Amino acid sequence: MSLENKILLLGATGRVGRQVLEQLLVKGNHVKAIVRSKDSEFLKPFLAMPNLLLIEEKNLSSLKVEDFSKYIEDVETVICTLGHAKWNSQPKSLVLDATRLIHLSVEHLKPSTPKKLIMLGTSGILNPESDRNMGLGEKILISSITYCVPQLQDSKDCVDYISKTITKENQHLQWTIVRPTGFLEQYEDGITEYKTLEKTVYPFYNNGVVRIKNIANFFVELAEKSELFETWKGKMPIIADADQKLYN
């Protein structure tokens, strides 16, 4: 099994994760998916697929770097679509903990070829670089909402960790954080046209929506196409359906 088409997926049973899983498998990629339970209803359609390896870990946050490194050493790309299913679900730092574990494990391995990390974020979280010119009032509003919403706080902490700890000059790990606008659970249309932007549009109003299948498709494209990943490496692209009128 070659390295370049082998992917580690975290969050395979979530709304975005299971769409990413399906599209990766259908396109012939070899996927290792770490899940809390192999008995999840969402996994049943994929159990017979020969290019899927399921790894059961009840508590990802409790894994040691040495143990998690074994899951990463033979993959080129790590996709993380972890999120919080409930308002106050535990652990509150799920995404941050996973990000730190991925980073430390890669640094432990010190691969000769950099690993790629593709993270799921949200347009409600600012990019410390491209969104720095946003007005003070908007920044205060976003900070206030983030502080009150545990899921957003976890995502912000993850972004802060990546931007401060995993520099663009890192020789072992390269990253991009995909920031969808509002999720649209409309699956019957399949994959439709969508657009990506470098800067945040208004995060909490006039924000637009994006089909979950389109989010998943962008993840798969980033994993498969080196030139596309190179375009967004070290950046935090906004993704929205093409028909959405966004203020940029």
PDB file of C-alpha atoms in Angstrom:
ATOM      1  CA  MET A   1       0.000   0.000   0.000  1.00  0.00           C
ATOM      2  CA  SER A   2       1.671   3.198  -1.176  1.00  0.00           C
ATOM      3  CA  LEU A   3       2.102   6.147   1.139  1.00  0.00           C
ATOM      4  CA  GLU A   4       0.677   8.813  -1.147  1.00  0.00           C
ATOM      5  CA  ASN A   5      -2.897   7.461  -1.195  1.00  0.00           C
ATOM      6  CA  LYS A   6      -3.177   6.506   2.460  1.00  0.00           C
ATOM      7  CA  ILE A   7      -5.071   8.863   4.754  1.00  0.00           C
ATOM      8  CA  LEU A   8      -5.810   8.968   8.487  1.00  0.00           C
ATOM      9  CA  LEU A   9      -9.279  10.321   9.277  1.00  0.00           C
ATOM     10  CA  LEU A  10     -10.451  11.561  12.674  1.00  0.00           C
ATOM     11  CA  GLY A  11     -14.155  12.278  13.079  1.00  0.00           C
ATOM     12  CA  ALA A  12     -15.433   9.765  10.527  1.00  0.00           C
ATOM     13  CA  THR A  13     -18.898   9.473  12.097  1.00  0.00           C
ATOM     14  CA  GLY A  14     -19.661  13.202  12.221  1.00  0.00           C
ATOM     15  CA  ARG A  15     -21.767  15.146   9.718  1.00  0.00           C
ATOM     16  CA  VAL A  16     -18.792  16.196   7.625  1.00  0.00           C
ATOM     17  CA  GLY A  17     -16.555  13.261   8.477  1.00  0.00           C
ATOM     18  CA  ARG A  18     -18.826  10.556   7.115  1.00  0.00           C
ATOM     19  CA  GLN A  19     -19.196  12.443   3.838  1.00  0.00           C
ATOM     20  CA  VAL A  20     -15.406  12.768   3.637  1.00  0.00           C
ATOM     21  CA  LEU A  21     -15.058   9.059   4.389  1.00  0.00           C
ATOM     22  CA  GLU A  22     -17.503   8.057   1.664  1.00  0.00           C
ATOM     23  CA  GLN A  23     -15.900  10.243  -1.000  1.00  0.00           C
ATOM     24  CA  LEU A  24     -12.378   9.111  -0.116  1.00  0.00           C
ATOM     25  CA  LEU A  25     -13.320   5.441  -0.279  1.00  0.00           C
ATOM     26  CA  VAL A  26     -15.322   5.711  -3.500  1.00  0.00           C
ATOM     27  CA  LYS A  27     -12.325   7.356  -5.171  1.00  0.00           C
ATOM     28  CA  GLY A  28     -10.097   4.459  -4.130  1.00  0.00           C
ATOM     29  CA  ASN A  29      -8.091   6.075  -1.349  1.00  0.00           C
ATOM     30  CA  HIS A  30      -6.910   3.855   1.491  1.00  0.00           C
ATOM     31  CA  VAL A  31      -8.337   5.226   4.723  1.00  0.00           C
ATOM     32  CA  LYS A  32      -7.535   4.525   8.356  1.00  0.00           C
ATOM     33  CA  ALA A  33     -10.349   5.926  10.475  1.00  0.00           C
ATOM     34  CA  ILE A  34     -10.072   6.291  14.245  1.00  0.00           C
ATOM     35  CA  VAL A  35     -13.527   5.977  15.819  1.00  0.00           C
ATOM     36  CA  ARG A  36     -14.947   5.601  19.306  1.00  0.00           C
ATOM     37  CA  SER A  37     -16.940   2.538  18.267  1.00  0.00           C
ATOM     38  CA  LYS A  38     -16.821   0.338  15.187  1.00  0.00           C
ATOM     39  CA  ASP A  39     -20.512  -0.409  15.769  1.00  0.00           C
ATOM     40  CA  SER A  40     -21.655   3.087  14.804  1.00  0.00           C
ATOM     41  CA  GLU A  41     -24.657   3.066  12.472  1.00  0.00           C
ATOM     42  CA  PHE A  42     -22.915   5.603  10.264  1.00  0.00           C
ATOM     43  CA  LEU A  43     -20.095   3.150   9.508  1.00  0.00           C
ATOM     44  CA  LYS A  44     -22.231   0.210   8.376  1.00  0.00           C
ATOM     45  CA  PRO A  45     -22.372   1.218   4.671  1.00  0.00           C
ATOM     46  CA  PHE A  46     -18.564   1.140   4.509  1.00  0.00           C
ATOM     47  CA  LEU A  47     -17.638  -1.952   6.532  1.00  0.00           C
ATOM     48  CA  ALA A  48     -17.236  -4.211   3.500  1.00  0.00           C
ATOM     49  CA  MET A  49     -14.942  -1.828   1.629  1.00  0.00           C
ATOM     50  CA  PRO A  50     -11.418  -3.291   1.380  1.00  0.00           C
ATOM     51  CA  ASN A  51      -9.713   0.122   1.438  1.00  0.00           C
ATOM     52  CA  LEU A  52     -11.011   0.998   4.927  1.00  0.00           C
ATOM     53  CA  LEU A  53      -9.270   0.152   8.193  1.00  0.00           C
ATOM     54  CA  LEU A  54     -11.203   1.039  11.358  1.00  0.00           C
ATOM     55  CA  ILE A  55      -9.302   1.689  14.578  1.00  0.00           C
ATOM     56  CA  GLU A  56     -11.309   1.850  17.789  1.00  0.00           C
ATOM     57  CA  GLU A  57     -10.136   4.321  20.426  1.00  0.00           C
ATOM     58  CA  LYS A  58     -12.595   5.228  23.176  1.00  0.00           C
ATOM     59  CA  ASN A  59     -10.704   8.311  24.342  1.00  0.00           C
ATOM     60  CA  LEU A  60      -8.411   9.957  21.825  1.00  0.00           C
ATOM     61  CA  SER A  61      -7.277  12.561  24.349  1.00  0.00           C
ATOM     62  CA  SER A  62      -5.773   9.884  26.594  1.00  0.00           C
ATOM     63  CA  LEU A  63      -3.474   8.440  23.923  1.00  0.00           C
ATOM     64  CA  LYS A  64       0.252   8.877  24.348  1.00  0.00           C
ATOM     65  CA  VAL A  65       2.315  10.411  21.575  1.00  0.00           C
ATOM     66  CA  GLU A  66       4.292   7.189  21.116  1.00  0.00           C
ATOM     67  CA  ASP A  67       1.078   5.214  20.577  1.00  0.00           C
ATOM     68  CA  PHE A  68      -0.606   7.696  18.247  1.00  0.00           C
ATOM     69  CA  SER A  69       2.576   7.997  16.186  1.00  0.00           C
ATOM     70  CA  LYS A  70       2.035   4.425  15.007  1.00  0.00           C
ATOM     71  CA  TYR A  71      -1.209   5.463  13.322  1.00  0.00           C
ATOM     72  CA  ILE A  72       0.450   8.362  11.519  1.00  0.00           C
ATOM     73  CA  GLU A  73       3.792   6.959  10.429  1.00  0.00           C
ATOM     74  CA  ASP A  74       2.556   5.289   7.211  1.00  0.00           C
ATOM     75  CA  VAL A  75       0.153   7.996   5.995  1.00  0.00           C
ATOM     76  CA  GLU A  76       0.783  11.142   3.991  1.00  0.00           C
ATOM     77  CA  THR A  77      -2.305  13.075   5.096  1.00  0.00           C
ATOM     78  CA  VAL A  78      -4.250  13.471   8.334  1.00  0.00           C
ATOM     79  CA  ILE A  79      -7.813  14.780   8.014  1.00  0.00           C
ATOM     80  CA  CYS A  80      -9.485  15.973  11.206  1.00  0.00           C
ATOM     81  CA  THR A  81     -13.224  16.724  11.125  1.00  0.00           C
ATOM     82  CA  LEU A  82     -13.755  16.346  14.858  1.00  0.00           C
ATOM     83  CA  GLY A  83     -16.368  18.539  16.471  1.00  0.00           C
ATOM     84  CA  HIS A  84     -18.784  18.721  19.381  1.00  0.00           C
ATOM     85  CA  ALA A  85     -22.059  16.876  18.883  1.00  0.00           C
ATOM     86  CA  LYS A  86     -23.745  18.637  21.807  1.00  0.00           C
ATOM     87  CA  TRP A  87     -23.642  22.132  23.295  1.00  0.00           C
ATOM     88  CA  ASN A  88     -21.528  21.184  26.306  1.00  0.00           C
ATOM     89  CA  SER A  89     -20.078  17.813  25.291  1.00  0.00           C
ATOM     90  CA  GLN A  90     -16.850  16.556  26.834  1.00  0.00           C
ATOM     91  CA  PRO A  91     -13.983  16.947  26.532  1.00  0.00           C
ATOM     92  CA  LYS A  92     -14.373  20.668  25.887  1.00  0.00           C
ATOM     93  CA  SER A  93     -10.896  20.742  24.344  1.00  0.00           C
ATOM     94  CA  LEU A  94     -11.494  17.774  22.006  1.00  0.00           C
ATOM     95  CA  VAL A  95     -10.273  19.513  18.842  1.00  0.00           C
ATOM     96  CA  LEU A  96      -7.331  21.212  20.534  1.00  0.00           C
ATOM     97  CA  ASP A  97      -6.255  17.954  22.190  1.00  0.00           C
ATOM     98  CA  ALA A  98      -6.406  16.099  18.860  1.00  0.00           C
ATOM     99  CA  THR A  99      -4.458  18.837  17.093  1.00  0.00           C
ATOM    100  CA  ARG A 100      -1.745  18.849  19.731  1.00  0.00           C
ATOM    101  CA  LEU A 101      -1.537  15.043  19.617  1.00  0.00           C
ATOM    102  CA  ILE A 102      -1.175  15.051  15.829  1.00  0.00           C
ATOM    103  CA  HIS A 103       1.517  17.734  15.947  1.00  0.00           C
ATOM    104  CA  LEU A 104       3.562  16.137  18.720  1.00  0.00           C
ATOM    105  CA  SER A 105       3.295  12.709  17.085  1.00  0.00           C
ATOM    106  CA  VAL A 106       4.564  14.033  13.770  1.00  0.00           C
ATOM    107  CA  GLU A 107       7.430  15.822  15.514  1.00  0.00           C
ATOM    108  CA  HIS A 108       8.197  12.562  17.304  1.00  0.00           C
ATOM    109  CA  LEU A 109       8.443  10.780  13.941  1.00  0.00           C
ATOM    110  CA  LYS A 110      10.376  13.567  12.171  1.00  0.00           C
ATOM    111  CA  PRO A 111       9.369  12.370   8.683  1.00  0.00           C
ATOM    112  CA  SER A 112      11.680  13.198   5.777  1.00  0.00           C
ATOM    113  CA  THR A 113       8.625  14.255   3.747  1.00  0.00           C
ATOM    114  CA  PRO A 114       6.202  16.610   5.550  1.00  0.00           C
ATOM    115  CA  LYS A 115       2.821  15.217   6.564  1.00  0.00           C
ATOM    116  CA  LYS A 116      -0.282  17.161   5.550  1.00  0.00           C
ATOM    117  CA  LEU A 117      -2.933  18.160   8.090  1.00  0.00           C
ATOM    118  CA  ILE A 118      -6.380  19.241   6.871  1.00  0.00           C
ATOM    119  CA  MET A 119      -8.544  20.558   9.707  1.00  0.00           C
ATOM    120  CA  LEU A 120     -12.236  21.434   9.914  1.00  0.00           C
ATOM    121  CA  GLY A 121     -12.828  24.891  11.358  1.00  0.00           C
ATOM    122  CA  THR A 122     -15.621  27.441  11.011  1.00  0.00           C
ATOM    123  CA  SER A 123     -16.029  30.847   9.394  1.00  0.00           C
ATOM    124  CA  GLY A 124     -16.847  32.169  12.877  1.00  0.00           C
ATOM    125  CA  ILE A 125     -13.178  31.874  13.825  1.00  0.00           C
ATOM    126  CA  LEU A 126     -10.781  34.540  12.597  1.00  0.00           C
ATOM    127  CA  ASN A 127      -7.547  33.918  10.752  1.00  0.00           C
ATOM    128  CA  PRO A 128      -4.851  35.752  12.761  1.00  0.00           C
ATOM    129  CA  GLU A 129      -3.218  36.848   9.489  1.00  0.00           C
ATOM    130  CA  SER A 130      -5.785  37.487   6.748  1.00  0.00           C
ATOM    131  CA  ASP A 131      -8.566  38.782   9.042  1.00  0.00           C
ATOM    132  CA  ARG A 132      -6.453  41.217  11.044  1.00  0.00           C
ATOM    133  CA  ASN A 133      -8.004  44.253   9.300  1.00  0.00           C
ATOM    134  CA  MET A 134     -11.521  43.487  10.535  1.00  0.00           C
ATOM    135  CA  GLY A 135     -13.165  46.305  12.473  1.00  0.00           C
ATOM    136  CA  LEU A 136     -12.810  46.507  16.253  1.00  0.00           C
ATOM    137  CA  GLY A 137     -16.566  46.188  16.805  1.00  0.00           C
ATOM    138  CA  GLU A 138     -16.740  42.963  14.831  1.00  0.00           C
ATOM    139  CA  LYS A 139     -13.724  41.554  16.637  1.00  0.00           C
ATOM    140  CA  ILE A 140     -15.337  42.285  20.016  1.00  0.00           C
ATOM    141  CA  LEU A 141     -18.599  40.654  18.892  1.00  0.00           C
ATOM    142  CA  ILE A 142     -16.804  37.556  17.637  1.00  0.00           C
ATOM    143  CA  SER A 143     -14.686  37.294  20.794  1.00  0.00           C
ATOM    144  CA  SER A 144     -17.779  37.583  23.001  1.00  0.00           C
ATOM    145  CA  ILE A 145     -19.679  34.879  21.136  1.00  0.00           C
ATOM    146  CA  THR A 146     -16.623  32.621  21.043  1.00  0.00           C
ATOM    147  CA  TYR A 147     -16.173  32.956  24.802  1.00  0.00           C
ATOM    148  CA  CYS A 148     -19.797  31.930  25.420  1.00  0.00           C
ATOM    149  CA  VAL A 149     -19.892  28.964  23.016  1.00  0.00           C
ATOM    150  CA  PRO A 150     -17.638  26.033  24.034  1.00  0.00           C
ATOM    151  CA  GLN A 151     -17.459  24.625  20.492  1.00  0.00           C
ATOM    152  CA  LEU A 152     -16.207  27.917  19.080  1.00  0.00           C
ATOM    153  CA  GLN A 153     -13.742  28.367  21.929  1.00  0.00           C
ATOM    154  CA  ASP A 154     -12.257  24.943  21.191  1.00  0.00           C
ATOM    155  CA  SER A 155     -11.919  25.828  17.505  1.00  0.00           C
ATOM    156  CA  LYS A 156     -10.304  29.166  18.376  1.00  0.00           C
ATOM    157  CA  ASP A 157      -7.856  27.477  20.738  1.00  0.00           C
ATOM    158  CA  CYS A 158      -7.000  25.036  17.948  1.00  0.00           C
ATOM    159  CA  VAL A 159      -6.341  27.885  15.494  1.00  0.00           C
ATOM    160  CA  ASP A 160      -4.213  29.716  18.069  1.00  0.00           C
ATOM    161  CA  TYR A 161      -2.185  26.572  18.718  1.00  0.00           C
ATOM    162  CA  ILE A 162      -1.573  25.890  15.039  1.00  0.00           C
ATOM    163  CA  SER A 163      -0.740  29.466  14.073  1.00  0.00           C
ATOM    164  CA  LYS A 164       1.678  29.941  16.982  1.00  0.00           C
ATOM    165  CA  THR A 165       3.225  26.465  17.208  1.00  0.00           C
ATOM    166  CA  ILE A 166       3.220  24.946  13.717  1.00  0.00           C
ATOM    167  CA  THR A 167       4.927  27.640  11.681  1.00  0.00           C
ATOM    168  CA  LYS A 168       4.872  27.722   7.889  1.00  0.00           C
ATOM    169  CA  GLU A 169       8.561  26.835   7.969  1.00  0.00           C
ATOM    170  CA  ASN A 170       7.880  23.571   9.825  1.00  0.00           C
ATOM    171  CA  GLN A 171       9.674  20.785   7.959  1.00  0.00           C
ATOM    172  CA  HIS A 172       7.567  17.938   9.321  1.00  0.00           C
ATOM    173  CA  LEU A 173       3.941  19.128   9.245  1.00  0.00           C
ATOM    174  CA  GLN A 174       2.048  21.363   6.803  1.00  0.00           C
ATOM    175  CA  TRP A 175      -1.533  22.426   7.466  1.00  0.00           C
ATOM    176  CA  THR A 176      -4.670  24.097   6.223  1.00  0.00           C
ATOM    177  CA  ILE A 177      -7.855  24.862   8.163  1.00  0.00           C
ATOM    178  CA  VAL A 178     -11.071  24.775   6.122  1.00  0.00           C
ATOM    179  CA  ARG A 179     -13.681  27.261   7.382  1.00  0.00           C
ATOM    180  CA  PRO A 180     -17.194  26.489   6.093  1.00  0.00           C
ATOM    181  CA  THR A 181     -19.997  29.010   6.261  1.00  0.00           C
ATOM    182  CA  GLY A 182     -23.350  27.717   7.589  1.00  0.00           C
ATOM    183  CA  PHE A 183     -23.863  23.982   7.018  1.00  0.00           C
ATOM    184  CA  LEU A 184     -26.568  22.979   4.534  1.00  0.00           C
ATOM    185  CA  GLU A 185     -27.717  19.384   5.007  1.00  0.00           C
ATOM    186  CA  GLN A 186     -28.948  18.942   1.449  1.00  0.00           C
ATOM    187  CA  TYR A 187     -27.590  15.712   0.040  1.00  0.00           C
ATOM    188  CA  GLU A 188     -29.837  14.854  -2.901  1.00  0.00           C
ATOM    189  CA  ASP A 189     -28.091  17.364  -5.200  1.00  0.00           C
ATOM    190  CA  GLY A 190     -24.747  15.639  -4.777  1.00  0.00           C
ATOM    191  CA  ILE A 191     -21.627  17.755  -5.158  1.00  0.00           C
ATOM    192  CA  THR A 192     -22.366  21.187  -6.617  1.00  0.00           C
ATOM    193  CA  GLU A 193     -20.252  24.207  -7.489  1.00  0.00           C
ATOM    194  CA  TYR A 194     -18.650  26.002  -4.562  1.00  0.00           C
ATOM    195  CA  LYS A 195     -16.127  28.785  -3.994  1.00  0.00           C
ATOM    196  CA  THR A 196     -13.233  29.404  -1.654  1.00  0.00           C
ATOM    197  CA  LEU A 197     -12.101  32.732  -0.209  1.00  0.00           C
ATOM    198  CA  GLU A 198      -9.025  33.671   1.766  1.00  0.00           C
ATOM    199  CA  LYS A 199     -10.622  36.251   4.051  1.00  0.00           C
ATOM    200  CA  THR A 200     -13.524  35.975   6.435  1.00  0.00           C
ATOM    201  CA  VAL A 201     -16.820  37.383   5.299  1.00  0.00           C
ATOM    202  CA  TYR A 202     -19.090  38.651   8.060  1.00  0.00           C
ATOM    203  CA  PRO A 203     -18.939  35.636  10.388  1.00  0.00           C
ATOM    204  CA  PHE A 204     -22.360  35.781  12.040  1.00  0.00           C
ATOM    205  CA  TYR A 205     -24.614  37.478   9.502  1.00  0.00           C
ATOM    206  CA  ASN A 206     -24.908  37.522   5.698  1.00  0.00           C
ATOM    207  CA  ASN A 207     -22.663  34.508   5.993  1.00  0.00           C
ATOM    208  CA  GLY A 208     -24.139  32.164   3.401  1.00  0.00           C
ATOM    209  CA  VAL A 209     -24.260  28.383   3.492  1.00  0.00           C
ATOM    210  CA  VAL A 210     -22.400  25.447   1.988  1.00  0.00           C
ATOM    211  CA  ARG A 211     -23.584  21.905   1.310  1.00  0.00           C
ATOM    212  CA  ILE A 212     -21.862  19.351   3.512  1.00  0.00           C
ATOM    213  CA  LYS A 213     -21.068  17.245   0.444  1.00  0.00           C
ATOM    214  CA  ASN A 214     -19.213  20.242  -0.980  1.00  0.00           C
ATOM    215  CA  ILE A 215     -17.181  20.667   2.203  1.00  0.00           C
ATOM    216  CA  ALA A 216     -16.248  16.994   2.027  1.00  0.00           C
ATOM    217  CA  ASN A 217     -15.305  17.307  -1.634  1.00  0.00           C
ATOM    218  CA  PHE A 218     -12.924  20.168  -0.855  1.00  0.00           C
ATOM    219  CA  PHE A 219     -11.261  18.043   1.837  1.00  0.00           C
ATOM    220  CA  VAL A 220     -10.812  15.187  -0.628  1.00  0.00           C
ATOM    221  CA  GLU A 221      -9.455  17.520  -3.307  1.00  0.00           C
ATOM    222  CA  LEU A 222      -6.948  18.954  -0.828  1.00  0.00           C
ATOM    223  CA  ALA A 223      -5.835  15.448   0.113  1.00  0.00           C
ATOM    224  CA  GLU A 224      -5.480  14.238  -3.466  1.00  0.00           C
ATOM    225  CA  LYS A 225      -4.166  17.277  -5.338  1.00  0.00           C
ATOM    226  CA  SER A 226      -0.756  18.528  -4.252  1.00  0.00           C
ATOM    227  CA  GLU A 227      -1.072  21.784  -6.203  1.00  0.00           C
ATOM    228  CA  LEU A 228      -4.354  22.651  -4.492  1.00  0.00           C
ATOM    229  CA  PHE A 229      -2.941  21.889  -1.058  1.00  0.00           C
ATOM    230  CA  GLU A 230       0.096  24.016  -1.882  1.00  0.00           C
ATOM    231  CA  THR A 231      -2.258  26.914  -2.697  1.00  0.00           C
ATOM    232  CA  TRP A 232      -3.894  26.741   0.733  1.00  0.00           C
ATOM    233  CA  LYS A 233      -0.940  25.553   2.815  1.00  0.00           C
ATOM    234  CA  GLY A 234      -0.656  27.610   5.984  1.00  0.00           C
ATOM    235  CA  LYS A 235      -3.969  29.331   5.225  1.00  0.00           C
ATOM    236  CA  MET A 236      -7.582  29.140   6.401  1.00  0.00           C
ATOM    237  CA  PRO A 237      -9.859  29.106   3.344  1.00  0.00           C
ATOM    238  CA  ILE A 238     -13.523  30.031   3.651  1.00  0.00           C
ATOM    239  CA  ILE A 239     -15.815  27.724   1.658  1.00  0.00           C
ATOM    240  CA  ALA A 240     -19.361  28.559   0.527  1.00  0.00           C
ATOM    241  CA  ASP A 241     -21.739  27.372  -2.178  1.00  0.00           C
ATOM    242  CA  ALA A 242     -21.178  29.220  -5.441  1.00  0.00           C
ATOM    243  CA  ASP A 243     -24.657  30.762  -5.497  1.00  0.00           C
ATOM    244  CA  GLN A 244     -24.161  32.514  -2.149  1.00  0.00           C
ATOM    245  CA  LYS A 245     -23.712  36.295  -2.247  1.00  0.00           C
ATOM    246  CA  LEU A 246     -21.037  36.996   0.302  1.00  0.00           C
ATOM    247  CA  TYR A 247     -19.575  40.336   1.312  1.00  0.00           C
ATOM    248  CA  ASN A 248     -15.801  40.097   1.031  1.00  0.00           C
TER     249      ASN A 248
END
